[in-house]
Amino acid sequence: MAFWDYANPTRFLRLVQVVLPWLAGLCVGLFAVGLYMSFFVAPEDYQQGDTVRIMYIHVPAAWLCMMCYSVMTISSLGTLVWKHPLADVSAKAAAPIGAAFTFMALVTGSLWGKPMWGTYWEWDARLTSVLVLFIMYLGLMTLWRTMDDPIKAGKAAAVLTLVGALNLPIIKFSVDWWNTLHQPASVFRFDGPTIHPDILWPLLVMAFAFTTLFFVLHLMAMRNEVLRRRVRSLRLRAASAAQPGPAAAAQPAE
Amino acid sequence: MDLGPHASFILASYGLCVLTVLVLFAWVFLDKAAQDKALSELAAQGVKRAQPKKERS
């Protein structure tokens, strides 16, 4: 069976049923190992002390908020270019999860900033561009709610998502392009990570844990969205069947 | 375990992340329950999905 065959919502639901328990188990295991390493294996930072432990949730949340938007961007291309039946389901399901990860990144960053920088917030390029990302997520969630027809809403949201994708390189390179309190990239660099392996490994395990958490939540939310569209389709079918005449002929597609 | 002078910031960060993840799981589970309920109500009313037509040989 080709990957494309999972475009069928019924096949996708069957796939989710098989994959989800394994993915959830992997997620729990990675979090157990990651949290143990973060609190009991990783050393204190020589300058920040124990406050560096906030990094093990702040950095993965920040990575995930960008990855989630990247998934939405690819899904939006799927909606507009390939008209993939599950593309706008994927984009819609990812938005609240992305908003939650962005919220986590902003708040944990703020709680990390106060003891280290002396302030909860600074209107610099990195913090402001991530706040813009959070507002984009909220705007997209609102846009989907303003239209009854999920196909029309999906197309409008896809256009807005692609416009908002311009913010991703701004977030990534903001620490290089402008003066900022925020530290520059220290893991994904052309010359390799600049942080010690004792701190890097717990960070990477936590990043994998957050990534599997995203996929668990995304698959669950996509399944819900497929079911919601099925409910809508059946309700329209019932309503058109109750009205004899031309309306009955117009059966909605799932 | 001693988390130093900034323990409250560390614990608040982890606590808030746990709370956010719990809210996300509550959202997906409650939404799933609502969709399952709606589908079972429609099935009880006799509204079912169209079956694909079998091709004649």
Short mmCIF file of C-alpha atoms in Angstrom, two decimals:
data_model
loop_
_atom_site.label_atom_id
_atom_site.label_comp_id
_atom_site.label_asym_id
_atom_site.label_seq_id
_atom_site.Cartn_x
_atom_site.Cartn_y
_atom_site.Cartn_z
CA MET A 1 0.00 0.00 0.00
CA ALA A 2 1.43 3.38 -1.00
CA PHE A 3 1.76 6.23 1.49
CA TRP A 4 -0.71 8.20 -0.62
CA ASP A 5 -3.40 5.60 0.16
CA TYR A 6 -3.55 6.94 3.74
CA ALA A 7 -5.19 10.04 2.23
CA ASN A 8 -8.36 8.04 2.74
CA PRO A 9 -9.73 9.15 6.15
CA THR A 10 -10.98 5.65 7.05
CA ARG A 11 -7.56 4.11 6.37
CA PHE A 12 -5.96 6.96 8.32
CA LEU A 13 -8.19 6.20 11.34
CA ARG A 14 -7.14 2.54 11.21
CA LEU A 15 -3.48 3.57 11.03
CA VAL A 16 -3.89 5.88 14.05
CA GLN A 17 -5.45 3.05 16.05
CA VAL A 18 -2.36 0.89 15.45
CA VAL A 19 0.36 3.55 15.79
CA LEU A 20 -0.97 5.63 18.69
CA PRO A 21 -0.40 3.18 21.61
CA TRP A 22 3.22 2.58 20.55
CA LEU A 23 3.90 6.27 20.06
CA ALA A 24 2.31 7.12 23.43
CA GLY A 25 4.44 4.44 25.14
CA LEU A 26 7.59 5.81 23.49
CA CYS A 27 6.62 9.33 24.57
CA VAL A 28 6.16 8.30 28.24
CA GLY A 29 9.48 6.41 28.19
CA LEU A 30 11.38 9.33 26.66
CA PHE A 31 9.91 11.75 29.20
CA ALA A 32 10.82 9.43 32.09
CA VAL A 33 14.45 9.17 30.88
CA GLY A 34 14.64 12.85 29.89
CA LEU A 35 13.31 14.19 33.21
CA TYR A 36 15.60 11.84 35.17
CA MET A 37 18.60 13.06 33.17
CA SER A 38 17.50 16.71 33.49
CA PHE A 39 17.26 16.63 37.30
CA PHE A 40 19.64 13.86 38.43
CA VAL A 41 22.32 13.43 35.74
CA ALA A 42 22.88 16.86 34.18
CA PRO A 43 25.21 19.09 36.22
CA GLU A 44 24.51 22.63 37.33
CA ASP A 45 25.73 25.34 35.00
CA TYR A 46 28.84 27.11 36.32
CA GLN A 47 27.13 30.51 35.92
CA GLN A 48 23.40 29.82 36.06
CA GLY A 49 23.39 27.09 38.70
CA ASP A 50 20.23 24.96 38.77
CA THR A 51 18.30 27.53 36.75
CA VAL A 52 19.76 25.89 33.63
CA ARG A 53 17.25 23.05 34.23
CA ILE A 54 14.55 25.32 32.77
CA MET A 55 16.41 24.91 29.45
CA TYR A 56 15.35 21.24 29.23
CA ILE A 57 11.73 22.31 28.73
CA HIS A 58 12.15 25.81 27.30
CA VAL A 59 14.35 24.87 24.33
CA PRO A 60 12.31 21.78 23.22
CA ALA A 61 9.08 23.82 23.53
CA ALA A 62 10.64 26.58 21.40
CA TRP A 63 11.83 24.06 18.78
CA LEU A 64 8.43 22.38 18.73
CA CYS A 65 6.50 25.63 18.30
CA MET A 66 8.48 26.21 15.11
CA MET A 67 8.28 22.58 13.98
CA CYS A 68 4.52 22.62 14.47
CA TYR A 69 4.21 25.70 12.27
CA SER A 70 6.44 23.98 9.68
CA VAL A 71 4.05 21.00 9.70
CA MET A 72 1.15 23.43 9.20
CA THR A 73 3.02 25.10 6.32
CA ILE A 74 3.60 21.76 4.55
CA SER A 75 -0.04 20.82 5.22
CA SER A 76 -1.16 24.14 3.74
CA LEU A 77 0.81 23.38 0.58
CA GLY A 78 -0.96 20.01 0.60
CA THR A 79 -4.29 21.81 0.76
CA LEU A 80 -3.62 24.40 -1.93
CA VAL A 81 -1.37 22.52 -4.36
CA TRP A 82 -2.21 18.82 -4.06
CA LYS A 83 -5.70 19.13 -2.48
CA HIS A 84 -4.80 16.25 -0.16
CA PRO A 85 -7.94 15.20 1.78
CA LEU A 86 -6.12 15.15 5.12
CA ALA A 87 -3.95 18.24 4.61
CA ASP A 88 -6.25 20.85 6.12
CA VAL A 89 -7.27 18.32 8.79
CA SER A 90 -3.59 18.17 9.73
CA ALA A 91 -3.15 21.95 9.69
CA LYS A 92 -6.28 22.60 11.75
CA ALA A 93 -5.39 19.92 14.30
CA ALA A 94 -1.84 21.24 14.71
CA ALA A 95 -2.74 24.89 15.45
CA PRO A 96 -3.89 24.55 19.11
CA ILE A 97 -0.94 22.25 19.84
CA GLY A 98 1.46 24.77 18.31
CA ALA A 99 -0.16 27.56 20.32
CA ALA A 100 0.32 25.55 23.52
CA PHE A 101 4.02 24.87 22.77
CA THR A 102 4.55 28.55 21.95
CA PHE A 103 2.84 29.52 25.21
CA MET A 104 5.16 27.12 27.07
CA ALA A 105 8.24 28.56 25.33
CA LEU A 106 7.21 32.13 26.12
CA VAL A 107 6.35 31.54 29.77
CA THR A 108 9.30 29.29 30.60
CA GLY A 109 11.59 31.75 28.80
CA SER A 110 10.13 34.56 30.86
CA LEU A 111 10.59 32.59 34.09
CA TRP A 112 14.18 31.81 33.06
CA GLY A 113 14.83 35.43 32.06
CA LYS A 114 13.89 37.00 35.37
CA PRO A 115 16.67 35.41 37.49
CA MET A 116 19.24 35.48 34.63
CA TRP A 117 18.55 38.78 32.84
CA GLY A 118 16.74 40.61 35.62
CA THR A 119 13.57 40.99 33.57
CA TYR A 120 10.60 38.82 32.58
CA TRP A 121 10.28 40.40 29.15
CA GLU A 122 12.33 42.37 26.64
CA TRP A 123 10.95 43.65 23.34
CA ASP A 124 13.85 42.23 21.34
CA ALA A 125 13.62 40.45 18.00
CA ARG A 126 13.57 36.83 19.28
CA LEU A 127 10.94 37.32 21.97
CA THR A 128 8.78 39.58 19.82
CA SER A 129 8.89 37.26 16.78
CA VAL A 130 7.87 34.28 18.97
CA LEU A 131 5.02 36.38 20.39
CA VAL A 132 3.97 37.12 16.78
CA LEU A 133 4.00 33.33 16.14
CA PHE A 134 1.71 32.83 19.15
CA ILE A 135 -0.68 35.49 17.82
CA MET A 136 -0.57 33.80 14.38
CA TYR A 137 -1.65 30.51 15.95
CA LEU A 138 -4.54 32.21 17.76
CA GLY A 139 -5.54 34.03 14.56
CA LEU A 140 -5.59 30.78 12.56
CA MET A 141 -7.65 29.01 15.23
CA THR A 142 -10.12 31.91 15.10
CA LEU A 143 -10.22 31.87 11.29
CA TRP A 144 -11.21 28.19 11.24
CA ARG A 145 -14.04 28.96 13.65
CA THR A 146 -15.45 31.80 11.54
CA MET A 147 -16.47 29.58 8.60
CA ASP A 148 -18.92 26.69 8.68
CA ASP A 149 -17.57 25.01 5.57
CA PRO A 150 -14.28 23.27 6.54
CA ILE A 151 -13.08 23.18 2.91
CA LYS A 152 -13.40 26.97 2.47
CA ALA A 153 -11.95 27.60 5.93
CA GLY A 154 -9.06 25.27 5.15
CA LYS A 155 -8.16 27.18 1.98
CA ALA A 156 -8.32 30.60 3.68
CA ALA A 157 -6.28 29.32 6.62
CA ALA A 158 -3.75 27.73 4.27
CA VAL A 159 -3.09 31.09 2.57
CA LEU A 160 -2.68 32.83 5.94
CA THR A 161 -0.43 30.01 7.20
CA LEU A 162 1.88 30.38 4.18
CA VAL A 163 2.10 34.14 4.74
CA GLY A 164 2.88 33.54 8.42
CA ALA A 165 5.65 31.08 7.49
CA LEU A 166 7.80 34.13 6.65
CA ASN A 167 8.13 34.56 10.43
CA LEU A 168 10.00 31.22 10.84
CA PRO A 169 13.38 32.35 9.42
CA ILE A 170 12.97 35.63 11.32
CA ILE A 171 12.61 33.68 14.60
CA LYS A 172 15.54 31.40 13.76
CA PHE A 173 18.01 34.10 12.69
CA SER A 174 16.77 36.98 14.86
CA VAL A 175 19.57 36.33 17.38
CA ASP A 176 22.15 36.70 14.59
CA TRP A 177 20.61 39.66 12.76
CA TRP A 178 19.83 41.95 15.71
CA ASN A 179 21.28 42.77 19.12
CA THR A 180 19.42 40.80 21.74
CA LEU A 181 19.57 39.56 25.31
CA HIS A 182 18.81 36.09 23.99
CA GLN A 183 21.81 33.82 23.45
CA PRO A 184 22.67 32.76 19.88
CA ALA A 185 22.10 29.21 18.61
CA SER A 186 24.22 26.70 20.54
CA VAL A 187 22.99 23.31 19.22
CA PHE A 188 22.10 23.61 15.51
CA ARG A 189 25.24 25.34 14.21
CA PHE A 190 27.40 24.73 11.15
CA ASP A 191 30.43 24.21 13.42
CA GLY A 192 28.60 21.82 15.77
CA PRO A 193 27.03 22.27 19.23
CA THR A 194 28.86 24.54 21.67
CA ILE A 195 27.38 23.07 24.85
CA HIS A 196 28.92 20.27 26.88
CA PRO A 197 27.66 16.71 26.18
CA ASP A 198 26.54 16.36 29.84
CA ILE A 199 23.99 19.09 29.17
CA LEU A 200 23.43 18.35 25.48
CA TRP A 201 22.25 14.73 25.90
CA PRO A 202 19.42 15.45 28.39
CA LEU A 203 18.38 18.30 26.13
CA LEU A 204 18.24 16.03 23.07
CA VAL A 205 16.30 13.33 24.95
CA MET A 206 13.78 15.94 26.12
CA ALA A 207 13.56 17.28 22.56
CA PHE A 208 12.69 13.78 21.28
CA ALA A 209 10.15 13.43 24.12
CA PHE A 210 8.48 16.72 23.15
CA THR A 211 8.52 15.68 19.48
CA THR A 212 6.76 12.37 20.20
CA LEU A 213 4.30 14.27 22.44
CA PHE A 214 3.52 16.53 19.50
CA PHE A 215 2.90 13.57 17.18
CA VAL A 216 0.71 11.79 19.78
CA LEU A 217 -1.42 14.91 20.27
CA HIS A 218 -1.47 15.68 16.55
CA LEU A 219 -2.68 12.21 15.58
CA MET A 220 -5.36 12.32 18.29
CA ALA A 221 -6.51 15.80 17.23
CA MET A 222 -6.52 14.75 13.53
CA ARG A 223 -8.65 11.72 14.39
CA ASN A 224 -11.09 14.04 16.19
CA GLU A 225 -11.23 16.38 13.19
CA VAL A 226 -11.95 13.49 10.79
CA LEU A 227 -14.78 12.37 13.10
CA ARG A 228 -16.10 15.97 13.37
CA ARG A 229 -16.29 16.18 9.56
CA ARG A 230 -18.01 12.82 9.46
CA VAL A 231 -20.61 14.09 11.98
CA ARG A 232 -21.13 17.26 9.91
CA SER A 233 -21.50 15.24 6.72
CA LEU A 234 -24.07 12.90 8.32
CA ARG A 235 -26.05 15.82 9.76
CA LEU A 236 -26.19 17.49 6.33
CA ARG A 237 -27.23 14.16 4.80
CA ALA A 238 -30.00 13.79 7.40
CA ALA A 239 -31.14 17.38 6.83
CA SER A 240 -31.23 17.02 3.03
CA ALA A 241 -33.06 13.68 3.30
CA ALA A 242 -35.70 15.38 5.46
CA GLN A 243 -36.29 17.96 2.68
CA PRO A 244 -37.63 16.25 -0.45
CA GLY A 245 -36.72 17.95 -3.71
CA PRO A 246 -33.53 19.23 -5.33
CA ALA A 247 -31.82 19.76 -1.96
CA ALA A 248 -31.90 16.02 -1.34
CA ALA A 249 -29.78 15.43 -4.43
CA ALA A 250 -26.95 17.58 -3.14
CA GLN A 251 -25.14 15.13 -0.91
CA PRO A 252 -22.13 16.59 0.86
CA ALA A 253 -18.80 14.86 0.41
CA GLU A 254 -16.84 13.85 3.50
CA MET B 1 16.78 17.84 46.11
CA ASP B 2 18.03 21.41 46.49
CA LEU B 3 17.34 23.53 43.41
CA GLY B 4 19.08 26.61 44.75
CA PRO B 5 17.85 30.17 45.22
CA HIS B 6 15.76 30.15 42.04
CA ALA B 7 13.85 26.95 42.81
CA SER B 8 10.49 28.74 42.56
CA PHE B 9 11.25 29.75 38.94
CA ILE B 10 12.29 26.20 38.03
CA LEU B 11 9.27 24.57 39.69
CA ALA B 12 6.87 27.16 38.22
CA SER B 13 8.26 26.45 34.71
CA TYR B 14 7.88 22.66 35.00
CA GLY B 15 4.49 22.98 36.73
CA LEU B 16 3.15 25.24 34.03
CA CYS B 17 4.33 22.87 31.28
CA VAL B 18 2.66 19.91 33.01
CA LEU B 19 -0.55 21.92 33.34
CA THR B 20 -0.48 22.94 29.65
CA VAL B 21 0.05 19.33 28.54
CA LEU B 22 -2.82 18.19 30.80
CA VAL B 23 -5.09 20.83 29.25
CA LEU B 24 -4.11 19.61 25.75
CA PHE B 25 -4.92 15.99 26.65
CA ALA B 26 -8.22 17.05 28.28
CA TRP B 27 -9.08 18.92 25.06
CA VAL B 28 -8.42 15.90 22.78
CA PHE B 29 -10.16 13.39 25.07
CA LEU B 30 -13.26 15.59 25.62
CA ASP B 31 -13.43 16.37 21.89
CA LYS B 32 -13.18 12.64 21.04
CA ALA B 33 -15.97 11.85 23.51
CA ALA B 34 -18.17 14.60 21.99
CA GLN B 35 -17.63 13.31 18.41
CA ASP B 36 -18.25 9.68 19.45
CA LYS B 37 -21.46 10.73 21.20
CA ALA B 38 -22.67 12.67 18.15
CA LEU B 39 -21.91 9.71 15.85
CA SER B 40 -23.72 7.25 18.08
CA GLU B 41 -26.75 9.58 18.30
CA LEU B 42 -26.85 9.82 14.50
CA ALA B 43 -26.52 6.04 14.20
CA ALA B 44 -29.43 5.64 16.65
CA GLN B 45 -31.51 7.90 14.38
CA GLY B 46 -30.64 5.63 11.45
CA VAL B 47 -28.31 8.13 9.75
CA LYS B 48 -25.37 6.15 8.42
CA ARG B 49 -22.53 6.67 6.02
CA ALA B 50 -23.08 5.72 2.38
CA GLN B 51 -21.50 2.38 1.52
CA PRO B 52 -19.31 2.32 -1.58
CA LYS B 53 -21.08 0.80 -4.59
CA LYS B 54 -19.80 -2.59 -5.62
CA GLU B 55 -18.59 -2.83 -9.20
CA ARG B 56 -20.51 -5.24 -11.41
CA SER B 57 -18.36 -7.85 -13.09
#
